[in-house]
CSV table of C-alpha atoms and ligand atoms in Angstrom, one decimal:
chain,number,residue,atom,x,y,z
A,1259,MET,CA,1.1,-17.7,-31.3
A,1260,ALA,CA,0.6,-21.0,-29.7
A,1261,SER,CA,-2.8,-22.4,-29.1
A,1262,ASN,CA,-4.8,-22.1,-25.9
A,1263,GLU,CA,-4.4,-25.7,-25.4
A,1264,ASP,CA,-0.5,-25.4,-24.8
A,1265,LEU,CA,-0.5,-22.4,-23.2
A,1266,VAL,CA,-2.8,-24.3,-20.5
A,1267,LEU,CA,-0.1,-27.0,-20.4
A,1268,ARG,CA,2.6,-24.9,-20.5
A,1269,LEU,CA,0.6,-22.8,-16.8
A,1270,TYR,CA,0.6,-26.5,-15.4
A,1271,ASP,CA,4.4,-27.1,-15.9
A,1272,VAL,CA,5.4,-24.5,-14.6
A,1273,GLY,CA,3.4,-25.0,-11.4
A,1274,ALA,CA,0.4,-22.3,-11.4
A,1275,ILE,CA,-2.2,-24.8,-11.6
A,1276,LYS,CA,-1.6,-26.9,-8.6
A,1277,CYS,CA,-3.9,-30.0,-6.9
A,1278,GLY,CA,-4.1,-30.6,-3.3
A,1279,GLU,CA,-6.3,-28.7,-0.8
A,1280,PHE,CA,-5.9,-25.3,-0.6
A,1281,LYS,CA,-8.3,-22.5,1.6
A,1282,LEU,CA,-9.1,-19.8,-1.3
A,1283,SER,CA,-9.8,-16.4,0.1
A,1284,SER,CA,-13.3,-16.7,0.9
A,1285,GLY,CA,-12.5,-20.1,3.3
A,1286,LEU,CA,-13.2,-22.3,0.8
A,1287,ILE,CA,-10.6,-25.5,0.8
A,1288,THR,CA,-10.7,-25.7,-3.3
A,1289,PRO,CA,-8.8,-29.5,-4.8
A,1290,LEU,CA,-7.3,-27.2,-7.4
A,1291,TYR,CA,-5.8,-24.1,-7.3
A,1292,PHE,CA,-4.1,-21.7,-9.7
A,1293,ASP,CA,-1.3,-19.2,-8.6
A,1294,LEU,CA,-0.9,-16.8,-11.4
A,1295,ARG,CA,1.8,-15.3,-10.1
A,1296,VAL,CA,4.7,-17.3,-11.0
A,1297,ILE,CA,4.0,-16.6,-14.8
A,1298,ILE,CA,6.2,-13.2,-13.9
A,1299,SER,CA,9.3,-16.5,-13.9
A,1300,TYR,CA,7.9,-16.6,-17.5
A,1301,PRO,CA,8.4,-13.7,-19.5
A,1302,GLU,CA,6.9,-15.6,-22.8
A,1303,ILE,CA,3.6,-16.7,-20.4
A,1304,LEU,CA,3.2,-13.6,-19.2
A,1305,VAL,CA,3.1,-11.8,-23.0
A,1306,GLU,CA,0.6,-14.1,-24.1
A,1307,VAL,CA,-1.3,-14.0,-21.3
A,1308,SER,CA,-1.5,-10.6,-21.9
A,1309,ASP,CA,-2.0,-11.0,-25.7
A,1310,LEU,CA,-4.8,-13.1,-25.2
A,1311,LEU,CA,-6.2,-10.7,-22.4
A,1312,TYR,CA,-6.1,-8.2,-24.8
A,1313,GLU,CA,-7.9,-9.5,-27.9
A,1314,ALA,CA,-10.9,-10.6,-25.2
A,1315,SER,CA,-10.6,-6.5,-24.4
A,1316,LYS,CA,-12.0,-6.0,-28.1
A,1317,LEU,CA,-15.3,-7.8,-27.3
A,1318,VAL,CA,-16.5,-5.3,-24.4
A,1319,SER,CA,-19.5,-3.1,-24.7
A,1320,LYS,CA,-18.4,0.6,-24.0
A,1321,PRO,CA,-14.7,1.7,-25.7
A,1322,PHE,CA,-12.7,2.4,-22.7
A,1323,LYS,CA,-10.2,4.7,-22.5
A,1324,SER,CA,-7.7,3.1,-19.4
A,1325,ILE,CA,-7.2,-0.4,-18.3
A,1326,CYS,CA,-6.5,-1.2,-14.4
A,1327,GLY,CA,-4.8,-4.5,-13.3
A,1328,VAL,CA,-6.7,-5.8,-10.1
A,1329,PRO,CA,-3.5,-5.9,-7.5
A,1330,TYR,CA,-1.4,-7.8,-7.5
A,1331,THR,CA,-1.0,-10.4,-10.1
A,1332,ALA,CA,-2.7,-9.0,-12.9
A,1333,LEU,CA,-0.4,-5.7,-12.4
A,1334,PRO,CA,2.1,-6.5,-14.8
A,1335,ILE,CA,-0.6,-8.5,-17.4
A,1336,ALA,CA,-2.2,-4.3,-17.4
A,1337,THR,CA,1.6,-3.2,-17.9
A,1338,LEU,CA,1.9,-5.1,-20.9
A,1339,ILE,CA,-1.2,-4.5,-22.6
A,1340,SER,CA,-0.8,-1.3,-22.2
A,1341,ALA,CA,2.5,-0.5,-23.0
A,1342,LYS,CA,2.4,-2.8,-26.2
A,1343,HIS,CA,-0.4,-1.2,-27.6
A,1344,LYS,CA,-0.6,2.5,-25.7
A,1345,ILE,CA,-3.3,2.3,-23.7
A,1346,PRO,CA,-3.2,4.7,-20.3
A,1347,MET,CA,-3.1,2.4,-17.0
A,1348,LEU,CA,-4.8,3.5,-13.9
A,1349,LEU,CA,-3.2,2.3,-10.7
A,1350,ARG,CA,-5.6,1.1,-7.5
A,1351,ARG,CA,-3.7,1.4,-4.5
A,1352,ARG,CA,-4.6,-1.2,-2.3
A,1353,GLU,CA,-3.1,0.6,1.1
A,1354,ALA,CA,-4.9,3.4,0.4
A,1355,LYS,CA,-7.2,3.6,3.3
A,1356,GLU,CA,-4.8,2.2,6.0
A,1357,TYR,CA,-2.8,5.4,5.2
A,1358,GLY,CA,-5.5,8.2,4.5
A,1359,THR,CA,-3.4,10.6,2.5
A,1360,LYS,CA,-2.6,8.4,-0.5
A,1361,LYS,CA,-4.7,8.2,-3.9
A,1362,ALA,CA,-7.0,5.5,-3.9
A,1363,ILE,CA,-5.9,5.8,-7.7
A,1364,GLU,CA,-3.2,6.4,-9.3
A,1365,GLY,CA,-3.1,7.8,-12.5
A,1366,HIS,CA,-4.5,10.8,-15.0
A,1367,PHE,CA,-8.6,10.3,-15.8
A,1368,GLU,CA,-11.2,12.4,-15.9
A,1369,PRO,CA,-14.6,12.3,-14.1
A,1370,GLY,CA,-16.4,10.2,-16.6
A,1371,ASP,CA,-13.7,8.3,-18.4
A,1372,ILE,CA,-14.3,4.4,-18.6
A,1373,CYS,CA,-11.4,2.0,-18.0
A,1374,LEU,CA,-11.6,-1.7,-18.0
A,1375,VAL,CA,-10.6,-3.6,-15.0
A,1376,ILE,CA,-7.7,-7.0,-15.7
A,1377,GLU,CA,-7.7,-9.9,-13.7
A,1378,ASP,CA,-5.9,-13.1,-13.6
A,1379,VAL,CA,-8.4,-15.5,-12.2
A,1380,VAL,CA,-12.0,-14.9,-10.5
A,1381,THR,CA,-14.0,-16.8,-8.0
A,1382,SER,CA,-16.9,-14.5,-7.0
A,1383,GLY,CA,-16.0,-11.6,-8.7
A,1384,LEU,CA,-15.1,-9.3,-5.4
A,1385,SER,CA,-11.6,-8.5,-5.8
A,1386,VAL,CA,-12.8,-7.4,-9.4
A,1387,TYR,CA,-15.5,-5.5,-7.8
A,1388,GLU,CA,-13.8,-4.3,-5.1
A,1389,THR,CA,-11.3,-2.3,-7.8
A,1390,ILE,CA,-14.2,-0.7,-9.5
A,1391,LEU,CA,-15.8,0.4,-6.5
A,1392,SER,CA,-12.2,2.2,-6.3
A,1393,LEU,CA,-12.3,3.6,-9.5
A,1394,GLN,CA,-16.5,4.5,-9.0
A,1395,SER,CA,-15.1,6.7,-6.2
A,1396,VAL,CA,-12.8,8.8,-8.4
A,1397,GLY,CA,-15.6,8.9,-10.6
A,1398,VAL,CA,-14.4,6.5,-13.6
A,1399,HIS,CA,-16.6,3.9,-14.7
A,1400,VAL,CA,-16.3,0.2,-15.3
A,1401,SER,CA,-19.0,-1.6,-17.7
A,1402,ASP,CA,-16.2,-4.7,-18.3
A,1403,ALA,CA,-14.2,-6.6,-17.0
A,1404,VAL,CA,-11.7,-9.1,-18.4
A,1405,VAL,CA,-10.4,-12.5,-17.0
A,1406,LEU,CA,-7.6,-15.4,-18.0
A,1407,LEU,CA,-9.5,-17.5,-15.7
A,1408,GLU,CA,-13.6,-18.1,-14.2
A,1409,ARG,CA,-13.0,-20.4,-11.8
A,1410,SER,CA,-17.1,-21.0,-12.5
A,1411,GLN,CA,-18.2,-20.3,-9.4
A,1412,GLY,CA,-20.3,-17.4,-9.2
A,1413,ALA,CA,-18.1,-14.7,-10.9
A,1414,THR,CA,-19.6,-14.1,-14.1
A,1415,ASN,CA,-23.8,-13.4,-12.3
A,1416,ASN,CA,-22.5,-12.0,-9.5
A,1417,LEU,CA,-20.9,-9.2,-11.9
A,1418,LYS,CA,-23.8,-8.8,-14.3
A,1419,MET,CA,-25.7,-8.1,-11.5
A,1420,LEU,CA,-23.4,-5.0,-10.5
A,1421,GLY,CA,-23.6,-4.3,-14.0
A,1422,VAL,CA,-20.3,-5.2,-15.6
A,1423,ASN,CA,-19.7,-7.6,-18.6
A,1424,LEU,CA,-17.0,-10.0,-17.3
A,1425,HIS,CA,-15.4,-12.0,-20.8
A,1426,SER,CA,-13.3,-15.2,-19.6
A,1427,ILE,CA,-10.6,-16.5,-21.5
A,1428,PHE,CA,-11.0,-20.1,-19.7
A,1429,THR,CA,-13.4,-21.7,-17.9
A,1430,LEU,CA,-12.6,-24.0,-15.3
A,1431,PRO,CA,-14.7,-27.3,-16.7
A,1432,GLY,CA,-12.4,-25.8,-20.1
A,1433,MET,CA,-9.0,-26.0,-18.9
A,1434,MET,CA,-9.1,-29.3,-17.2
A,1435,GLU,CA,-10.4,-30.9,-20.1
A,1436,VAL,CA,-7.5,-29.9,-21.7
A,1437,LEU,CA,-5.4,-31.2,-18.8
A,1438,VAL,CA,-7.0,-34.7,-18.8
A,1439,LYS,CA,-6.9,-34.7,-22.7
A,1440,HIS,CA,-2.7,-34.4,-22.3
A,1441,GLY,CA,-2.8,-36.9,-19.5
A,1442,LYS,CA,-1.6,-34.1,-16.2
A,1443,LEU,CA,-5.3,-35.2,-14.3
A,1444,GLU,CA,-7.1,-37.9,-13.8
A,1445,LYS,CA,-10.2,-37.9,-14.6
A,1446,ALA,CA,-11.8,-39.2,-10.9
A,1447,PHE,CA,-10.0,-36.2,-9.6
A,1448,THR,CA,-11.7,-33.4,-12.5
A,1449,ASP,CA,-15.5,-35.2,-11.3
A,1450,ARG,CA,-14.2,-34.6,-7.9
A,1451,VAL,CA,-13.3,-30.6,-8.8
A,1452,LEU,CA,-16.5,-29.9,-10.8
A,1453,ASP,CA,-18.8,-31.5,-8.0
A,1454,PHE,CA,-16.5,-28.7,-5.6
A,1455,LEU,CA,-17.4,-25.9,-8.1
A,1456,ILE,CA,-21.3,-27.0,-8.2
A,1457,ASN,CA,-21.4,-27.1,-4.3
A,1458,ASN,CA,-19.4,-23.8,-3.7
A,1459,GLN,CA,-22.0,-21.8,-6.2
A,1460,THR,CA,-20.9,-17.9,-5.0
A,1461,THR,CA,-24.5,-17.0,-6.2
A,1462,ILE,CA,-26.9,-20.4,-5.7
A,1463,SER,CA,-28.1,-19.1,-1.8
A,1464,ILE,CA,-31.5,-21.6,-1.8
A,1465,LYS,CA,-31.2,-25.2,-1.4
A,1466,GLN,CA,-34.2,-27.1,0.5
A,1467,SER,CA,-33.0,-27.7,3.9
A,1468,ALA,CA,-34.3,-30.2,6.6
A,1469,ASN,CA,-37.4,-29.2,6.9
A,1470,VAL,CA,-38.0,-29.3,3.4
A,1471,SER,CA,-41.7,-31.1,4.7
A,1472,ASN,CA,-42.9,-28.1,6.6
A,1473,GLY,CA,-41.9,-26.5,3.0
A,1474,THR,CA,-39.2,-23.8,4.4
A,1475,HIS,CA,-35.7,-23.3,3.1
A,1476,CYS,CA,-32.2,-22.7,4.6
A,1477,MET,CA,-28.8,-20.8,3.1
A,1478,LYS,CA,-26.6,-22.3,1.6
A,1479,THR,CA,-24.3,-20.1,1.0
A,1480,ARG,CA,-24.5,-16.7,2.7
A,1481,ASP,CA,-24.6,-14.6,-0.7
A,1482,LEU,CA,-25.4,-11.4,0.2
A,1483,MET,CA,-25.9,-10.0,-3.3
A,1484,GLU,CA,-28.2,-12.9,-4.0
A,1485,ARG,CA,-30.1,-12.3,-0.9
A,1486,ALA,CA,-30.5,-8.9,-2.0
A,1487,LYS,CA,-32.4,-10.5,-5.2
A,1488,LEU,CA,-34.2,-12.3,-2.9
A,1489,ALA,CA,-35.1,-8.9,-0.6
A,1490,LYS,CA,-38.8,-8.3,-0.5
A,1491,HIS,CA,-38.4,-4.6,0.9
A,1492,GLU,CA,-36.3,-1.6,-0.6
A,1493,VAL,CA,-34.4,-1.5,2.8
A,1494,SER,CA,-33.4,-4.9,3.0
A,1495,ARG,CA,-32.5,-5.3,0.0
A,1496,LYS,CA,-30.1,-2.1,0.5
A,1497,ILE,CA,-28.6,-3.3,3.4
A,1498,PHE,CA,-27.3,-6.4,1.6
A,1499,GLU,CA,-26.2,-4.5,-1.2
A,1500,VAL,CA,-24.2,-2.0,1.4
A,1501,MET,CA,-22.7,-5.1,3.0
A,1502,TYR,CA,-21.7,-6.5,0.0
A,1503,GLN,CA,-20.6,-3.3,-1.0
A,1504,LYS,CA,-18.4,-2.2,2.0
A,1505,GLN,CA,-17.9,-5.8,3.3
A,1506,THR,CA,-19.0,-5.0,7.1
A,1507,ASN,CA,-22.1,-6.8,8.4
A,1508,LEU,CA,-21.6,-4.1,12.1
A,1509,CYS,CA,-24.8,-1.8,12.9
A,1510,LEU,CA,-23.7,0.9,15.4
A,1511,SER,CA,-25.1,1.4,18.8
A,1512,ALA,CA,-24.5,5.3,18.7
A,1513,ASP,CA,-26.4,5.5,21.9
A,1514,VAL,CA,-24.9,9.0,22.8
A,1515,THR,CA,-27.0,11.8,24.4
A,1516,ASN,CA,-26.1,14.8,22.2
A,1517,SER,CA,-25.9,15.8,18.9
A,1518,LYS,CA,-22.6,16.1,18.3
A,1519,GLU,CA,-21.6,13.4,19.7
A,1520,LEU,CA,-23.7,11.2,17.6
A,1521,LEU,CA,-22.9,13.5,14.3
A,1522,HIS,CA,-18.7,12.5,14.9
A,1523,LEU,CA,-19.5,8.6,15.6
A,1524,ALA,CA,-21.3,8.7,12.0
A,1525,GLU,CA,-18.8,10.7,10.5
A,1526,SER,CA,-15.5,8.8,11.8
A,1527,ILE,CA,-17.2,5.5,11.9
A,1528,GLY,CA,-19.4,5.3,8.5
A,1529,PRO,CA,-17.6,3.8,6.8
A,1530,TYR,CA,-17.3,0.8,8.6
A,1531,ILE,CA,-20.4,0.1,9.0
A,1532,CYS,CA,-23.7,-0.8,7.1
A,1533,VAL,CA,-26.6,0.7,9.7
A,1534,LEU,CA,-26.3,3.0,12.7
A,1535,LYS,CA,-28.8,2.1,14.6
A,1536,THR,CA,-29.7,5.7,17.1
A,1537,HIS,CA,-32.2,5.9,20.0
A,1538,VAL,CA,-33.1,9.1,19.6
A,1539,ASP,CA,-34.9,10.2,22.5
A,1540,ILE,CA,-31.9,9.7,25.1
A,1541,ILE,CA,-30.0,13.4,22.5
A,1542,GLU,CA,-30.8,16.0,24.9
A,1543,ASP,CA,-30.2,18.6,22.1
A,1544,PHE,CA,-32.3,16.8,19.4
A,1545,ASP,CA,-33.7,18.8,16.5
A,1546,GLN,CA,-34.3,18.0,12.7
A,1547,SER,CA,-31.1,19.6,11.7
A,1548,THR,CA,-29.6,16.4,13.4
A,1549,CYS,CA,-31.5,14.3,11.4
A,1550,ARG,CA,-30.6,16.3,8.4
A,1551,ASN,CA,-27.2,16.2,9.3
A,1552,LEU,CA,-27.3,12.6,10.3
A,1553,LEU,CA,-28.8,11.8,7.0
A,1554,ASN,CA,-26.4,13.5,4.9
A,1555,ILE,CA,-23.4,11.2,6.3
A,1556,ALA,CA,-25.4,7.9,6.2
A,1557,HIS,CA,-25.4,8.8,2.1
A,1558,LYS,CA,-21.5,10.3,2.4
A,1559,HIS,CA,-21.1,6.8,3.8
A,1560,ASN,CA,-23.7,4.2,2.3
A,1561,PHE,CA,-25.4,3.1,5.5
A,1562,VAL,CA,-28.7,2.6,6.6
A,1563,LEU,CA,-30.8,4.6,9.5
A,1564,PHE,CA,-32.2,2.7,12.3
A,1565,GLU,CA,-34.3,4.0,15.1
A,1566,ASP,CA,-34.7,1.6,17.9
A,1567,ARG,CA,-37.5,2.8,19.3
A,1568,LYS,CA,-39.3,-0.3,20.5
A,1569,PHE,CA,-42.4,0.3,19.5
A,1570,ALA,CA,-45.1,-1.7,21.6
A,1571,ASP,CA,-48.5,-0.1,22.2
A,1572,ILE,CA,-52.1,0.0,20.5
A,1573,GLY,CA,-52.0,0.7,16.2
A,1574,HIS,CA,-53.3,3.8,16.7
A,1575,THR,CA,-50.5,5.3,19.2
A,1576,VAL,CA,-47.7,3.5,17.7
A,1577,SER,CA,-48.6,5.4,13.9
A,1578,LYS,CA,-48.7,8.9,16.2
A,1579,GLN,CA,-45.0,7.6,18.0
A,1580,PHE,CA,-44.0,6.9,14.3
A,1581,THR,CA,-44.5,9.8,12.2
A,1582,GLY,CA,-45.1,12.6,14.9
A,1583,GLY,CA,-43.7,14.0,18.2
A,1584,MET,CA,-41.0,15.8,18.1
A,1585,PHE,CA,-38.6,12.9,16.4
A,1586,ARG,CA,-40.6,12.3,13.3
A,1587,ILE,CA,-39.3,9.0,12.9
A,1588,SER,CA,-40.8,7.9,9.9
A,1589,GLU,CA,-39.2,10.5,8.0
A,1590,TRP,CA,-35.8,9.7,8.2
A,1591,ALA,CA,-35.4,6.0,9.7
A,1592,ASP,CA,-34.8,3.5,7.4
A,1593,VAL,CA,-35.1,0.7,9.7
A,1594,ILE,CA,-37.4,0.4,13.0
A,1595,ASN,CA,-38.7,-1.7,15.1
A,1596,ALA,CA,-41.5,-3.5,17.4
A,1597,HIS,CA,-42.2,-6.3,20.1
A,1598,PRO,CA,-44.7,-8.3,18.2
A,1599,LEU,CA,-46.4,-8.4,22.1
A,1600,PRO,CA,-49.8,-6.1,21.3
A,1601,GLY,CA,-50.4,-8.6,18.0
A,1602,PRO,CA,-50.6,-8.4,14.2
A,1603,GLY,CA,-52.8,-4.5,14.6
A,1604,ILE,CA,-49.0,-3.2,15.8
A,1605,ILE,CA,-47.2,-4.0,12.0
A,1606,LYS,CA,-50.3,-3.0,10.1
A,1607,GLU,CA,-51.1,0.6,11.8
A,1608,LEU,CA,-46.9,1.2,11.3
A,1609,LYS,CA,-47.0,-0.1,8.3
A,1610,ASN,CA,-50.1,2.0,7.3
A,1611,ALA,CA,-48.3,4.9,8.3
A,1612,ASN,CA,-45.5,4.5,6.1
A,1613,LYS,CA,-44.1,1.3,4.6
A,1614,ARG,CA,-41.0,3.4,3.2
A,1615,SER,CA,-39.2,2.2,6.4
A,1616,GLY,CA,-38.2,-1.6,6.8
A,1617,CYS,CA,-39.5,-2.8,10.5
A,1618,LEU,CA,-37.8,-5.7,12.6
A,1619,LEU,CA,-39.5,-7.2,15.2
A,1620,ILE,CA,-37.8,-8.1,18.3
A,1621,GLY,CA,-38.1,-11.7,18.4
A,1622,GLU,CA,-35.6,-12.3,21.3
A,1623,MET,CA,-33.8,-10.6,23.3
A,1624,SER,CA,-30.3,-10.1,24.8
A,1625,THR,CA,-31.3,-9.1,28.4
A,1626,ASN,CA,-30.6,-11.4,31.4
A,1627,GLY,CA,-33.9,-13.1,32.4
A,1628,ASN,CA,-36.2,-11.7,29.6
A,1629,LEU,CA,-39.6,-12.8,30.2
A,1630,ILE,CA,-39.6,-14.5,26.0
A,1631,THR,CA,-40.3,-17.8,25.5
A,1632,PRO,CA,-40.0,-20.2,22.9
A,1633,ALA,CA,-43.3,-20.2,21.8
A,1634,TYR,CA,-43.4,-16.1,21.8
A,1635,THR,CA,-40.3,-16.7,19.4
A,1636,LYS,CA,-42.3,-19.0,17.0
A,1637,ALA,CA,-45.3,-16.8,16.9
A,1638,THR,CA,-43.2,-13.9,15.8
A,1639,LEU,CA,-42.0,-15.5,13.5
A,1640,LYS,CA,-45.6,-16.3,11.8
A,1641,MET,CA,-46.4,-12.9,12.3
A,1642,ALA,CA,-43.3,-11.9,10.4
A,1643,GLU,CA,-43.9,-13.8,7.9
A,1644,GLU,CA,-47.4,-12.7,6.9
A,1645,ASN,CA,-46.3,-9.7,6.7
A,1646,ASP,CA,-43.3,-10.2,5.0
A,1647,ASP,CA,-43.9,-6.5,2.5
A,1648,PHE,CA,-42.8,-4.7,5.8
A,1649,VAL,CA,-41.1,-6.4,8.5
A,1650,ILE,CA,-37.3,-7.3,7.2
A,1651,GLY,CA,-36.1,-9.4,10.0
A,1652,PHE,CA,-35.6,-9.9,13.8
A,1653,ILE,CA,-34.0,-8.6,16.6
A,1654,SER,CA,-32.8,-11.9,17.9
A,1655,THR,CA,-30.2,-13.5,20.1
A,1656,SER,CA,-30.1,-16.5,17.1
A,1657,ARG,CA,-31.1,-16.9,13.8
A,1658,ILE,CA,-34.8,-18.0,13.8
A,1659,SER,CA,-36.3,-18.3,10.2
A,1660,HIS,CA,-34.0,-20.0,7.4
A,1661,ASP,CA,-35.9,-17.8,5.0
A,1662,PRO,CA,-32.4,-15.8,3.7
A,1663,HIS,CA,-34.8,-12.6,2.9
A,1664,PHE,CA,-34.9,-12.1,6.4
A,1665,LEU,CA,-31.9,-10.0,8.3
A,1666,HIS,CA,-31.0,-10.6,12.0
A,1667,PHE,CA,-29.8,-8.3,14.1
A,1668,THR,CA,-28.6,-9.9,17.2
A,1669,PRO,CA,-27.4,-7.2,20.0
A,1670,GLY,CA,-25.6,-8.0,23.1
A,1671,VAL,CA,-22.0,-7.6,21.5
A,1672,SER,CA,-19.2,-7.3,23.1
A,1673,LEU,CA,-15.6,-8.9,22.5
A,1674,ASP,CA,-13.6,-8.2,26.1
A,1675,CYS,CA,-16.8,-8.1,28.6
A,1676,LYS,CA,-19.7,-10.8,29.7
A,1677,GLY,CA,-22.4,-8.3,31.1
A,1678,ASP,CA,-22.6,-4.4,31.9
A,1679,GLY,CA,-24.1,-5.4,35.7
A,1680,LYS,CA,-27.5,-4.1,34.5
A,1681,GLY,CA,-29.0,-6.9,33.0
A,1682,GLN,CA,-27.2,-6.6,29.5
A,1683,GLN,CA,-25.4,-10.1,28.3
A,1684,TYR,CA,-22.8,-10.2,26.1
A,1685,LEU,CA,-21.1,-12.6,23.3
A,1686,THR,CA,-18.5,-12.3,20.9
A,1687,PRO,CA,-19.1,-11.1,17.3
A,1688,SER,CA,-17.7,-14.9,16.1
A,1689,GLU,CA,-20.0,-16.4,18.8
A,1690,VAL,CA,-22.9,-14.6,17.4
A,1691,VAL,CA,-22.4,-14.2,13.5
A,1692,SER,CA,-20.8,-17.6,12.9
A,1693,LYS,CA,-22.2,-20.2,15.7
A,1694,ARG,CA,-25.9,-18.3,16.4
A,1695,GLY,CA,-26.6,-17.2,13.0
A,1696,ALA,CA,-27.1,-13.1,13.2
A,1697,ASP,CA,-26.7,-10.8,10.1
A,1698,ILE,CA,-25.4,-8.2,11.6
A,1699,LEU,CA,-23.6,-7.8,15.1
A,1700,ILE,CA,-25.5,-4.8,16.9
A,1701,VAL,CA,-22.0,-3.3,19.0
A,1702,GLY,CA,-22.6,-0.4,21.2
A,1703,ARG,CA,-20.4,0.5,23.9
A,1704,GLY,CA,-18.1,-2.3,22.6
A,1705,ILE,CA,-17.3,0.5,20.4
A,1706,THR,CA,-18.0,4.0,21.7
A,1707,LEU,CA,-16.7,3.9,24.6
A,1708,ALA,CA,-13.1,2.3,24.0
A,1709,HIS,CA,-9.9,4.1,24.0
A,1710,ASP,CA,-9.9,4.8,20.2
A,1711,PRO,CA,-13.8,4.2,18.6
A,1712,VAL,CA,-13.0,3.9,15.2
A,1713,ALA,CA,-9.8,1.4,15.6
A,1714,ALA,CA,-12.4,-1.0,17.9
A,1715,ALA,CA,-15.0,-0.2,15.1
A,1716,LYS,CA,-12.5,-2.0,12.4
A,1717,VAL,CA,-12.0,-4.6,14.9
A,1718,TYR,CA,-15.7,-5.3,15.3
A,1719,ALA,CA,-16.4,-5.3,12.1
A,1720,GLN,CA,-13.2,-7.6,10.7
A,1721,GLU,CA,-14.4,-9.5,13.0
A,1722,GLY,CA,-18.0,-9.9,12.6
A,1723,PHE,CA,-17.8,-10.2,8.9
A,1724,SER,CA,-14.7,-12.7,8.5
A,1725,GLY,CA,-17.4,-14.7,10.9
A,1726,TYR,CA,-19.9,-14.7,8.3
A,1727,LEU,CA,-18.1,-15.6,5.4
A,1728,ALA,CA,-17.5,-18.5,7.3
A,1729,ALA,CA,-20.7,-19.4,9.0
A,1730,VAL,CA,-21.7,-22.7,8.3
A,1731,ASP,CA,-25.7,-22.1,7.7
A,1732,VAL,CA,-27.5,-22.5,10.8
B,2107,LIG,P1,-24.4,-2.3,23.8
B,2107,LIG,O1,-23.9,-0.8,24.5
B,2107,LIG,O2,-23.6,-2.6,23.0
B,2107,LIG,O3,-24.5,-2.7,25.3
B,2107,LIG,O4,-25.7,-1.5,23.3
B,2107,LIG,C1,-26.6,-2.5,22.9
B,2107,LIG,C2,-27.7,-1.4,22.2
B,2107,LIG,O5,-28.9,-2.7,21.4
B,2107,LIG,C3,-28.6,-1.3,23.3
B,2107,LIG,O6,-29.3,0.6,22.6
B,2107,LIG,C4,-30.2,-1.5,23.8
B,2107,LIG,O7,-31.1,-0.4,23.3
B,2107,LIG,C5,-30.0,-2.3,22.2
B,2107,LIG,N1,-30.9,-4.2,22.4
B,2107,LIG,C6,-29.9,-4.5,23.7
B,2107,LIG,O8,-29.0,-4.4,24.1
B,2107,LIG,N2,-30.9,-5.9,24.1
B,2107,LIG,C7,-31.4,-6.4,23.1
B,2107,LIG,O9,-32.4,-7.0,23.7
B,2107,LIG,C8,-32.5,-5.5,21.6
B,2107,LIG,C9,-31.8,-3.9,22.1
B,2107,LIG,BR1,-34.5,-5.8,21.7
């Protein structure tokens, strides 16, 4: 078999390695791009890549029963390995969600089987992880993945954090060394690519901000798993993880007035949201079974529950409102919120009543003519920082903290309306997420009153999350 160096040169010669300016799926512009799809036109290269990945598969931590290529480039690679080494293959359908009835995974498997995932190139590892999630959804486990090229932008660490070992044949710097050695690339160009790699890590997300003098940090990238690691409360960690796993930053504000409608919205829109927000005090037929059912749906579709109670009284009263009455909010809400207006006592008493929930402080409001001033917002931030074992972030209309462990939820979001004539003011998803730095967009009537609420939720989720990925740090 030809050496690995020969393979790199042949990949270059057939146009699988390209220099220029290319947009990655994350939106980043890279000076060096790999298009391994072309190797299907060169069977010898395809066989060689498959052989190398098969060799790498011998390094895995747990024996596997089947292999699964990440669609699409890795499919022929996985097929060759499967046929040559008599290893059963599974196939992940990318379009399964859209067509509802189709199975996410084709092929025969038993729950508990271990599958090896195969991929051509990884940047953050997200495509590999999506395939793993599909396999997991049918009970198939993945402990390892093999990849031809690790672009050295964080995939190995990202997947490690998710319990998956990534084995790569080449790293990007290693490949470039070979190309420089053989006169295919200029050293100055590869230095530029190395700079690009260093500056575009998908996991290193903290750097000193412009206002380093006062000790605050700002996020360089908005990497969710990195933020999950930095979370100071179990609930914020969970929210970051859910956002990452489901690739959504949409919070549905389910402001309906009966349990049936609420549960129906939760069930149908659950797959597209990370948080479901309620106003339980507007539900006419509320009882504890509403909560039990809601919790089951939240568990099934992997989202968290936020009761938008906006506590605003003295500590003694809010602790009773939180834990007692007919709503017993502390027993089921993962997230609650409070106005900082009464002073730190409100936070102390809510925390004493139940630390399991995370609290958002209302630092800004979306309504026309509200009385919140910049000084009030600043004082809210201070209060949050002093209680960051319980305060997980803010309701706000802009980013008020650059500390990446705080979450920013922004209400007043609509794609086609400027206001509701009752004081509410709307901005579009891209305005709140890309320009104002929201992490999570709160959408109520834009979805619940839509002709097709599920279709509307998909649009808001798509707009919101692509805005999140494309957002510059603010
Ligand atoms: P809408 O239907 O998307 O306008 O609903 C917005 C929701 O967010 C609604 O439940 C409000 O109570 C909530 N909200 C808000 O709109 N503006 C604010 O400043 C705060 C909460 Br705080």
